[in-house]
Amino acid sequence: MRQIREAWGSRFGFILAAAGSAVGLGNIWKFPYIAGENGGAAFVFVYLICIAIIGFPVLISEILIGRTTQKNPVGAFDALSHSKFWISIGFLGVIAGFMILSFYSVIGGWTLGYVGETLAGNLSNFHNPEEAGALFGQLVGSVTWGVGFHTLFFATVMFIVIRGVQGGIERSSKIMMPVLLFILIILIIRGVTLEGASRGLAFLWVPDWGKINGQSILIALGHAFFTLSLGMGAMLTYGSYMSKKDNVVSSAAQIVFLDTLIAIMAGVAIFSAVFASGLDPAAGPGLIFQTLPAVFSSMPGGVYFSFLFFLLMAIAALTSAISLLEVVVAYFVDERGWSRKGAALVFGGSIYLLGIPSALSFNVMSNMTLSGKTFFDIVDFLASNILLPFGGLMIAVFTGWIWSRTAVISSLKAGAEHLFEVFPAFEGIWLVFLKFVAPILITLVLLNSLGVL
Ligand code: TRP
């Protein structure tokens, strides 16, 4: 006998879990440093536009496909199209989940490791970012440290996913997301009350349009995708546990709102502190692990803020990582008849193993490169820059062109009747974005990743 499929306990639980998926290393680690490298406010502005015109419509579409079919990405495309081509698109999503989680867990492990280093008192006596950078190099250069914290991070992810949609994912998100917001508020208050913080705020609010070019627009567009967890069926899978009575459009709007709010809040907290210490906002990927520890060392009560900051990142990374594993687990549970626990252990275990060479890419395997890229870089590039935009493109095309228009619209309206009464044009606008705007812009991002543009 088939068991009843799992579902969220409430709409609020779904919003928190989905926002938990969206809010991750992308918001707290990546967004601030790419904004820093690409001119601050002007970049933030372009990013917000990308979120609105691409992220939001595609997010609605992913959640809708999931909610309509109540299935994982493979089963969902099968149910809606019965076509081998579309089934393989769903399958690519499962593969992307496999790949992204493998390296995501390595960085997630670093955040846990930094919580530990703070507690051990190792992060509080730097005089400049170079010293903090030297410790960072030493830590990630250690096989036991890198693989050890990858293991700890992954074990936590598996533990939550094994406990199920309601008992694991929803329950942990309901605890972790409020804690995350609370920590972020404390960090913002600390940041903006530092002397010299206003220069950091000006950096985020006063645009320097000279820094915007084709390249930075494509970076913003690609990031809009990654930060909303789009393009591989994570939101589709979370949508599949949603009730048909719930409003997809307003849920998507709330997820976008929370994700954007938290990215901006992280930017405010980080840039006010970085500028107050007179450090470089364009330090790149090392901004968080090298510049910030130097900032914390120089501020009163820095150890506590350092602890809170890395805990914040660890929480954000965990709630995102569980959504990646859930896609893979949902596929094996729905389509292949595995138990949740078996699928999480066997396939989670395989993803964990695939992550090991990524952890080793910062030490023993750092010289093994293919056209300058380590194993970590290759997996990241293939998944984030090729599979995700391609998946997002296919989701937009599927909803805009393949799925029967009457079926899409009646699905979309279910639970959102009120919205369509007050704003009947929404349907047409949404479809135009999915049919034309999103496919064209995503194709440009993809061509850029492939080096054609
Ligand atoms: N959105 C997360 C972040 O910003 C990462 C993430 C989680 C993700 N699940 C995803 C990205 C699925 C793409 C697809 O860090």
Short mmCIF file of C-alpha atoms and ligand atoms in Angstrom, two decimals:
data_model
loop_
_atom_site.label_atom_id
_atom_site.label_comp_id
_atom_site.label_asym_id
_atom_site.label_seq_id
_atom_site.Cartn_x
_atom_site.Cartn_y
_atom_site.Cartn_z
CA MET A 1 0.00 0.00 0.00
CA ARG A 2 1.24 3.47 -0.87
CA GLN A 3 1.65 5.87 1.97
CA ILE A 4 -0.01 9.28 1.89
CA ARG A 5 2.47 11.83 0.56
CA GLU A 6 3.90 14.25 3.08
CA ALA A 7 2.71 17.87 3.29
CA TRP A 8 3.46 21.10 5.15
CA GLY A 9 1.60 21.62 8.41
CA SER A 10 0.69 25.20 7.53
CA ARG A 11 1.19 27.85 4.89
CA PHE A 12 3.39 29.78 7.28
CA GLY A 13 5.57 26.70 7.70
CA PHE A 14 5.93 26.46 3.94
CA ILE A 15 6.90 30.14 3.64
CA LEU A 16 9.58 29.78 6.31
CA ALA A 17 10.97 26.59 4.79
CA ALA A 18 11.02 28.08 1.29
CA ALA A 19 12.54 31.32 2.56
CA GLY A 20 15.02 29.12 4.41
CA SER A 21 15.95 27.52 1.11
CA ALA A 22 16.31 30.88 -0.59
CA VAL A 23 18.23 32.59 2.20
CA GLY A 24 21.64 30.98 2.23
CA LEU A 25 25.31 31.51 1.58
CA GLY A 26 24.12 33.33 -1.53
CA ASN A 27 22.65 36.12 0.61
CA ILE A 28 25.22 36.40 3.35
CA TRP A 29 28.47 35.38 1.72
CA LYS A 30 28.03 35.99 -2.00
CA PHE A 31 25.66 38.93 -2.35
CA PRO A 32 27.72 41.36 -0.22
CA TYR A 33 30.96 40.55 -1.98
CA ILE A 34 29.60 40.72 -5.53
CA ALA A 35 27.83 43.97 -4.64
CA GLY A 36 31.16 45.20 -3.26
CA GLU A 37 33.03 44.24 -6.41
CA ASN A 38 30.45 45.69 -8.78
CA GLY A 39 29.91 49.15 -7.41
CA GLY A 40 27.51 48.83 -4.47
CA ALA A 41 24.22 50.67 -4.86
CA ALA A 42 24.06 50.61 -8.66
CA PHE A 43 24.53 46.86 -8.61
CA VAL A 44 21.92 46.42 -5.89
CA PHE A 45 19.49 48.33 -8.07
CA VAL A 46 20.12 46.11 -11.12
CA TYR A 47 19.82 43.04 -8.90
CA LEU A 48 16.43 44.17 -7.58
CA ILE A 49 15.16 44.59 -11.13
CA CYS A 50 16.39 41.10 -12.06
CA ILE A 51 14.62 39.64 -9.04
CA ALA A 52 11.38 41.38 -10.03
CA ILE A 53 11.33 40.59 -13.74
CA ILE A 54 12.93 37.13 -13.78
CA GLY A 55 13.12 35.73 -10.27
CA PHE A 56 9.54 36.41 -9.23
CA PRO A 57 7.78 35.06 -12.37
CA VAL A 58 9.97 31.95 -12.52
CA LEU A 59 9.50 31.31 -8.80
CA ILE A 60 5.72 31.39 -9.23
CA SER A 61 6.07 28.96 -12.09
CA GLU A 62 8.24 26.48 -10.15
CA ILE A 63 5.99 26.45 -7.11
CA LEU A 64 2.96 26.11 -9.35
CA ILE A 65 4.31 23.07 -11.22
CA GLY A 66 5.02 21.42 -7.87
CA ARG A 67 1.71 22.26 -6.27
CA THR A 68 -0.30 21.18 -9.32
CA THR A 69 1.36 17.79 -9.68
CA GLN A 70 2.27 17.14 -6.00
CA LYS A 71 5.45 15.49 -7.26
CA ASN A 72 9.25 15.78 -7.44
CA PRO A 73 10.73 17.43 -10.58
CA VAL A 74 10.90 14.20 -12.63
CA GLY A 75 7.40 13.04 -11.70
CA ALA A 76 6.03 16.54 -12.19
CA PHE A 77 7.24 16.93 -15.78
CA ASP A 78 6.12 13.38 -16.49
CA ALA A 79 2.62 14.08 -15.19
CA LEU A 80 2.24 17.32 -17.14
CA SER A 81 3.82 16.39 -20.45
CA HIS A 82 4.43 12.61 -20.67
CA SER A 83 7.42 13.55 -22.77
CA LYS A 84 10.88 12.00 -22.45
CA PHE A 85 12.49 15.34 -23.13
CA TRP A 86 10.76 17.09 -20.24
CA ILE A 87 11.31 14.14 -17.93
CA SER A 88 15.03 14.45 -18.60
CA ILE A 89 14.83 18.16 -17.72
CA GLY A 90 13.41 17.14 -14.34
CA PHE A 91 16.21 14.65 -14.01
CA LEU A 92 18.82 17.33 -14.71
CA GLY A 93 17.40 19.16 -11.70
CA VAL A 94 18.04 16.13 -9.49
CA ILE A 95 21.61 15.98 -10.82
CA ALA A 96 22.08 19.70 -10.20
CA GLY A 97 20.90 19.19 -6.61
CA PHE A 98 23.45 16.41 -6.23
CA MET A 99 26.25 18.63 -7.50
CA ILE A 100 25.36 21.88 -5.73
CA LEU A 101 24.90 20.23 -2.36
CA SER A 102 28.29 18.51 -2.63
CA PHE A 103 30.28 21.76 -2.69
CA TYR A 104 27.74 23.84 -0.75
CA SER A 105 28.31 21.53 2.20
CA VAL A 106 32.03 22.26 2.11
CA ILE A 107 31.45 26.00 2.57
CA GLY A 108 28.66 25.24 5.05
CA GLY A 109 31.28 23.27 6.97
CA TRP A 110 33.59 26.31 7.03
CA THR A 111 30.86 28.37 8.69
CA LEU A 112 30.50 25.72 11.42
CA GLY A 113 34.28 25.61 11.69
CA TYR A 114 34.39 29.39 12.18
CA VAL A 115 31.80 29.15 14.96
CA GLY A 116 34.18 26.67 16.59
CA GLU A 117 37.28 28.83 16.00
CA THR A 118 35.51 31.81 17.56
CA LEU A 119 34.60 29.76 20.63
CA ALA A 120 38.19 28.51 20.85
CA GLY A 121 39.34 32.14 20.91
CA ASN A 122 41.31 31.90 17.67
CA LEU A 123 39.53 34.67 15.81
CA SER A 124 39.93 37.59 18.16
CA ASN A 125 43.46 38.89 17.81
CA PHE A 126 44.01 40.00 14.25
CA HIS A 127 45.49 43.39 13.42
CA ASN A 128 44.68 43.33 9.72
CA PRO A 129 42.92 41.20 7.10
CA GLU A 130 46.23 39.63 6.06
CA GLU A 131 46.58 37.94 9.43
CA ALA A 132 42.98 36.74 9.26
CA GLY A 133 43.65 35.58 5.71
CA ALA A 134 46.67 33.60 6.85
CA LEU A 135 44.57 31.72 9.41
CA PHE A 136 41.87 31.12 6.80
CA GLY A 137 44.47 29.65 4.45
CA GLN A 138 45.79 27.47 7.22
CA LEU A 139 42.31 26.20 8.20
CA VAL A 140 40.98 25.37 4.74
CA GLY A 141 44.42 24.05 3.90
CA SER A 142 44.00 21.37 6.54
CA VAL A 143 42.44 18.12 5.33
CA THR A 144 41.05 17.19 8.75
CA TRP A 145 39.52 20.63 9.30
CA GLY A 146 37.98 20.86 5.83
CA VAL A 147 36.68 17.31 5.57
CA GLY A 148 35.77 17.20 9.27
CA PHE A 149 33.44 20.18 9.15
CA HIS A 150 32.02 19.06 5.80
CA THR A 151 31.13 15.81 7.59
CA LEU A 152 29.54 17.58 10.53
CA PHE A 153 27.53 19.88 8.28
CA PHE A 154 26.35 17.04 6.09
CA ALA A 155 25.37 14.85 9.01
CA THR A 156 23.16 17.67 10.31
CA VAL A 157 21.50 18.09 6.92
CA MET A 158 20.78 14.36 6.69
CA PHE A 159 19.45 14.24 10.21
CA ILE A 160 16.87 16.96 9.47
CA VAL A 161 15.81 15.54 6.10
CA ILE A 162 15.35 12.04 7.52
CA ARG A 163 12.87 13.43 10.03
CA GLY A 164 10.57 14.39 7.18
CA VAL A 165 8.86 17.39 5.64
CA GLN A 166 6.84 18.44 8.64
CA GLY A 167 8.83 16.98 11.51
CA GLY A 168 12.26 17.84 10.07
CA ILE A 169 12.31 20.60 7.47
CA GLU A 170 9.33 22.65 8.61
CA ARG A 171 10.05 22.29 12.28
CA SER A 172 13.72 23.21 12.02
CA SER A 173 12.94 26.16 9.73
CA LYS A 174 10.43 27.49 12.22
CA ILE A 175 13.18 27.63 14.81
CA MET A 176 16.13 28.59 12.64
CA MET A 177 14.58 31.38 10.54
CA PRO A 178 13.43 33.55 13.47
CA VAL A 179 16.83 33.04 15.15
CA LEU A 180 18.48 34.11 11.90
CA LEU A 181 16.45 37.31 11.71
CA PHE A 182 17.09 38.07 15.34
CA ILE A 183 20.87 37.65 14.97
CA LEU A 184 20.86 39.79 11.85
CA ILE A 185 19.07 42.60 13.67
CA ILE A 186 21.65 42.53 16.47
CA LEU A 187 24.46 42.64 13.92
CA ILE A 188 22.88 45.57 12.09
CA ILE A 189 22.52 47.54 15.29
CA ARG A 190 26.17 46.85 16.12
CA GLY A 191 27.26 47.73 12.57
CA VAL A 192 25.44 51.03 12.14
CA THR A 193 26.41 52.30 15.59
CA LEU A 194 30.11 52.00 14.81
CA GLU A 195 31.92 55.23 14.07
CA GLY A 196 32.28 55.67 10.33
CA ALA A 197 29.44 53.28 9.49
CA SER A 198 27.69 55.91 7.40
CA ARG A 199 30.25 55.51 4.61
CA GLY A 200 29.21 51.87 4.34
CA LEU A 201 25.58 52.86 4.13
CA ALA A 202 26.37 55.44 1.45
CA PHE A 203 28.14 52.72 -0.50
CA LEU A 204 24.91 50.69 -0.49
CA TRP A 205 22.53 53.56 -1.22
CA VAL A 206 24.41 56.00 -3.46
CA PRO A 207 24.81 54.48 -6.91
CA ASP A 208 27.97 54.68 -9.01
CA TRP A 209 26.52 53.95 -12.44
CA GLY A 210 29.96 53.83 -14.02
CA LYS A 211 30.45 50.36 -12.53
CA ILE A 212 27.48 48.89 -14.38
CA ASN A 213 28.24 47.09 -17.63
CA GLY A 214 27.06 44.00 -19.50
CA GLN A 215 29.13 41.76 -17.28
CA SER A 216 27.80 43.09 -13.98
CA ILE A 217 24.22 42.87 -15.26
CA LEU A 218 24.77 39.21 -16.11
CA ILE A 219 26.25 38.60 -12.66
CA ALA A 220 23.18 40.20 -11.08
CA LEU A 221 20.87 38.10 -13.22
CA GLY A 222 22.67 34.85 -12.46
CA HIS A 223 22.65 35.68 -8.79
CA ALA A 224 18.92 36.45 -8.80
CA PHE A 225 18.48 32.85 -9.82
CA PHE A 226 20.81 31.28 -7.34
CA THR A 227 19.57 33.29 -4.39
CA LEU A 228 15.94 32.29 -4.99
CA SER A 229 16.93 28.60 -5.30
CA LEU A 230 15.58 28.51 -8.86
CA GLY A 231 16.34 26.34 -11.85
CA MET A 232 16.61 22.83 -10.44
CA GLY A 233 13.27 22.05 -8.88
CA ALA A 234 13.97 22.88 -5.22
CA MET A 235 11.06 25.31 -5.09
CA LEU A 236 9.07 22.91 -7.24
CA THR A 237 9.60 20.16 -4.68
CA TYR A 238 8.73 22.45 -1.75
CA GLY A 239 5.64 23.58 -3.70
CA SER A 240 4.62 19.95 -4.09
CA TYR A 241 4.00 19.69 -0.35
CA MET A 242 1.70 22.70 -0.47
CA SER A 243 -2.06 22.58 -0.28
CA LYS A 244 -4.05 23.36 -3.42
CA LYS A 245 -5.99 25.91 -1.43
CA ASP A 246 -2.97 28.10 -0.83
CA ASN A 247 -2.14 31.19 -2.82
CA VAL A 248 0.97 30.61 -4.97
CA VAL A 249 1.39 34.22 -6.06
CA SER A 250 1.35 35.76 -2.62
CA SER A 251 3.53 32.95 -1.24
CA ALA A 252 6.11 33.60 -3.96
CA ALA A 253 5.95 37.33 -3.20
CA GLN A 254 6.59 36.70 0.48
CA ILE A 255 9.55 34.42 -0.27
CA VAL A 256 11.05 37.02 -2.61
CA PHE A 257 10.48 39.71 -0.02
CA LEU A 258 12.17 37.78 2.79
CA ASP A 259 15.10 36.73 0.63
CA THR A 260 15.71 40.26 -0.63
CA LEU A 261 15.24 41.81 2.79
CA ILE A 262 17.79 39.46 4.33
CA ALA A 263 20.34 40.02 1.55
CA ILE A 264 20.06 43.79 2.01
CA MET A 265 20.19 43.48 5.79
CA ALA A 266 23.33 41.36 5.53
CA GLY A 267 24.79 44.01 3.21
CA VAL A 268 24.03 46.78 5.72
CA ALA A 269 25.52 44.84 8.64
CA ILE A 270 28.64 43.88 6.71
CA PHE A 271 29.40 47.12 4.86
CA SER A 272 28.84 49.37 7.85
CA ALA A 273 31.38 47.30 9.78
CA VAL A 274 33.83 47.00 6.89
CA PHE A 275 33.81 50.75 6.17
CA ALA A 276 33.98 51.65 9.85
CA SER A 277 37.23 49.68 10.02
CA GLY A 278 38.51 51.29 6.84
CA LEU A 279 38.80 47.98 4.97
CA ASP A 280 38.23 47.15 1.31
CA PRO A 281 34.60 46.39 0.36
CA ALA A 282 35.73 44.81 -2.91
CA ALA A 283 37.82 42.11 -1.25
CA GLY A 284 35.96 39.36 -3.16
CA PRO A 285 35.08 35.90 -1.86
CA GLY A 286 37.42 36.36 1.11
CA LEU A 287 35.37 39.30 2.38
CA ILE A 288 33.52 37.15 4.90
CA PHE A 289 36.25 34.79 6.06
CA GLN A 290 39.20 37.17 5.93
CA THR A 291 38.03 40.76 6.14
CA LEU A 292 35.25 40.32 8.69
CA PRO A 293 37.32 38.50 11.33
CA ALA A 294 39.73 41.46 11.16
CA VAL A 295 36.75 43.79 11.59
CA PHE A 296 35.49 41.81 14.59
CA SER A 297 38.95 41.82 16.17
CA SER A 298 38.98 45.60 16.09
CA MET A 299 35.55 46.21 17.61
CA PRO A 300 34.46 46.14 21.25
CA GLY A 301 32.72 42.88 22.04
CA GLY A 302 33.94 41.54 18.72
CA VAL A 303 34.10 37.89 19.81
CA TYR A 304 30.39 37.81 20.55
CA PHE A 305 29.53 39.37 17.22
CA SER A 306 31.88 37.03 15.44
CA PHE A 307 30.17 34.06 17.08
CA LEU A 308 26.73 35.39 16.14
CA PHE A 309 27.77 36.17 12.60
CA PHE A 310 29.16 32.74 11.79
CA LEU A 311 26.22 31.09 13.52
CA LEU A 312 23.96 33.18 11.28
CA MET A 313 25.79 31.92 8.21
CA ALA A 314 25.68 28.32 9.41
CA ILE A 315 21.91 28.53 9.94
CA ALA A 316 21.37 30.13 6.55
CA ALA A 317 23.49 27.43 4.89
CA LEU A 318 21.70 24.59 6.69
CA THR A 319 18.17 25.61 5.74
CA SER A 320 19.32 25.90 2.12
CA ALA A 321 21.20 22.61 2.09
CA ILE A 322 18.18 20.68 3.35
CA SER A 323 16.19 21.89 0.34
CA LEU A 324 18.88 20.57 -1.98
CA LEU A 325 18.88 17.13 -0.38
CA GLU A 326 15.08 17.09 -0.31
CA VAL A 327 14.92 17.27 -4.12
CA VAL A 328 17.08 14.17 -4.45
CA VAL A 329 15.21 12.33 -1.67
CA ALA A 330 11.78 13.25 -3.06
CA TYR A 331 12.74 11.80 -6.43
CA PHE A 332 13.82 8.45 -4.99
CA VAL A 333 10.83 8.28 -2.64
CA ASP A 334 8.18 9.22 -5.23
CA GLU A 335 9.54 7.58 -8.33
CA ARG A 336 11.65 4.69 -7.14
CA GLY A 337 9.79 3.56 -4.05
CA TRP A 338 12.66 4.17 -1.59
CA SER A 339 11.98 4.95 2.03
CA ARG A 340 12.85 8.50 3.08
CA LYS A 341 15.51 7.29 5.44
CA GLY A 342 17.07 4.89 2.95
CA ALA A 343 17.14 7.51 0.20
CA ALA A 344 18.62 10.16 2.52
CA LEU A 345 21.33 7.81 3.77
CA VAL A 346 22.32 6.25 0.45
CA PHE A 347 22.06 9.27 -1.85
CA GLY A 348 22.95 11.79 0.84
CA GLY A 349 25.95 9.58 1.53
CA SER A 350 26.94 9.66 -2.15
CA ILE A 351 26.62 13.44 -2.26
CA TYR A 352 28.77 13.64 0.84
CA LEU A 353 31.45 11.54 -0.86
CA LEU A 354 31.30 13.73 -3.97
CA GLY A 355 31.91 16.69 -1.65
CA ILE A 356 35.20 15.28 -0.38
CA PRO A 357 37.24 16.14 -3.50
CA SER A 358 35.69 19.63 -3.25
CA ALA A 359 36.97 19.93 0.32
CA LEU A 360 40.35 18.65 -0.86
CA SER A 361 40.43 21.27 -3.63
CA PHE A 362 41.70 23.72 -1.00
CA ASN A 363 44.57 21.55 0.11
CA VAL A 364 45.97 18.30 -1.34
CA MET A 365 44.11 18.63 -4.62
CA SER A 366 44.64 22.36 -5.09
CA ASN A 367 47.15 21.79 -7.87
CA MET A 368 44.98 19.39 -9.81
CA THR A 369 43.31 21.80 -12.17
CA LEU A 370 41.62 21.74 -15.51
CA SER A 371 42.07 25.03 -17.38
CA GLY A 372 42.82 26.70 -14.06
CA LYS A 373 39.79 25.31 -12.24
CA THR A 374 39.93 22.99 -9.24
CA PHE A 375 37.43 20.18 -8.73
CA PHE A 376 35.41 22.52 -6.50
CA ASP A 377 35.40 25.25 -9.16
CA ILE A 378 34.35 22.82 -11.89
CA VAL A 379 31.39 21.37 -9.98
CA ASP A 380 30.31 24.87 -8.92
CA PHE A 381 30.63 26.23 -12.44
CA LEU A 382 28.80 23.35 -14.16
CA ALA A 383 25.93 23.36 -11.70
CA SER A 384 25.52 27.06 -10.89
CA ASN A 385 26.42 28.61 -14.21
CA ILE A 386 25.22 25.98 -16.70
CA LEU A 387 22.61 23.64 -15.20
CA LEU A 388 20.73 26.26 -13.17
CA PRO A 389 20.23 28.85 -15.91
CA PHE A 390 19.40 26.06 -18.35
CA GLY A 391 16.88 24.58 -15.91
CA GLY A 392 15.36 28.00 -15.26
CA LEU A 393 15.08 28.63 -18.99
CA MET A 394 13.30 25.30 -19.44
CA ILE A 395 10.89 25.99 -16.57
CA ALA A 396 9.94 29.36 -18.07
CA VAL A 397 9.55 27.86 -21.54
CA PHE A 398 7.52 24.94 -20.22
CA THR A 399 5.06 27.14 -18.34
CA GLY A 400 4.89 29.79 -21.05
CA TRP A 401 4.73 27.64 -24.16
CA ILE A 402 4.14 23.94 -23.46
CA TRP A 403 1.69 23.67 -20.60
CA SER A 404 -1.85 24.27 -21.85
CA ARG A 405 -2.81 27.85 -21.19
CA THR A 406 -6.17 27.03 -19.65
CA ALA A 407 -4.61 24.49 -17.32
CA VAL A 408 -1.84 26.88 -16.19
CA ILE A 409 -4.22 29.70 -15.53
CA SER A 410 -6.77 27.65 -13.66
CA SER A 411 -3.96 26.22 -11.52
CA LEU A 412 -2.57 29.67 -10.90
CA LYS A 413 -5.95 31.07 -9.91
CA ALA A 414 -6.72 28.30 -7.45
CA GLY A 415 -6.18 29.85 -4.05
CA ALA A 416 -5.50 33.27 -5.57
CA GLU A 417 -9.05 34.17 -6.63
CA HIS A 418 -8.99 37.44 -4.79
CA LEU A 419 -5.82 38.66 -6.47
CA PHE A 420 -7.31 38.04 -9.91
CA GLU A 421 -10.45 39.94 -9.00
CA VAL A 422 -8.56 43.06 -8.05
CA PHE A 423 -5.79 42.68 -10.61
CA PRO A 424 -7.03 40.68 -13.61
CA ALA A 425 -4.12 41.82 -15.81
CA PHE A 426 -1.67 39.85 -13.65
CA GLU A 427 -2.21 36.71 -15.69
CA GLY A 428 -1.26 38.33 -18.99
CA ILE A 429 1.76 40.17 -17.55
CA TRP A 430 3.08 37.03 -15.89
CA LEU A 431 2.79 35.05 -19.13
CA VAL A 432 4.60 37.70 -21.14
CA PHE A 433 7.50 37.57 -18.70
CA LEU A 434 7.62 33.78 -18.87
CA LYS A 435 7.26 33.54 -22.62
CA PHE A 436 9.64 36.28 -23.68
CA VAL A 437 11.47 38.32 -21.08
CA ALA A 438 12.78 35.46 -18.92
CA PRO A 439 13.84 33.14 -21.78
CA ILE A 440 15.71 35.91 -23.60
CA LEU A 441 17.54 37.21 -20.55
CA ILE A 442 18.36 33.75 -19.22
CA THR A 443 19.73 32.72 -22.62
CA LEU A 444 22.07 35.72 -22.47
CA VAL A 445 23.33 34.63 -19.03
CA LEU A 446 23.86 31.11 -20.30
CA LEU A 447 25.74 32.23 -23.40
CA ASN A 448 27.88 34.43 -21.21
CA SER A 449 28.73 31.47 -18.96
CA LEU A 450 29.66 29.43 -21.99
CA GLY A 451 32.00 32.19 -23.09
CA VAL A 452 30.03 33.02 -26.23
CA LEU A 453 29.21 36.54 -25.09
N1 TRP B 1 19.43 29.94 -2.48
C1 TRP B 1 20.51 29.42 -1.69
C2 TRP B 1 21.49 30.53 -1.39
O1 TRP B 1 21.23 31.65 -1.67
C3 TRP B 1 21.20 28.28 -2.34
C4 TRP B 1 20.31 27.20 -2.81
C5 TRP B 1 19.58 26.36 -2.06
C6 TRP B 1 20.01 26.90 -4.13
N2 TRP B 1 18.83 25.55 -2.86
C7 TRP B 1 19.09 25.85 -4.12
C8 TRP B 1 20.43 27.45 -5.30
C9 TRP B 1 18.60 25.36 -5.31
C10 TRP B 1 19.94 26.94 -6.48
C11 TRP B 1 19.02 25.91 -6.48
O2 TRP B 1 22.55 30.27 -0.85
#
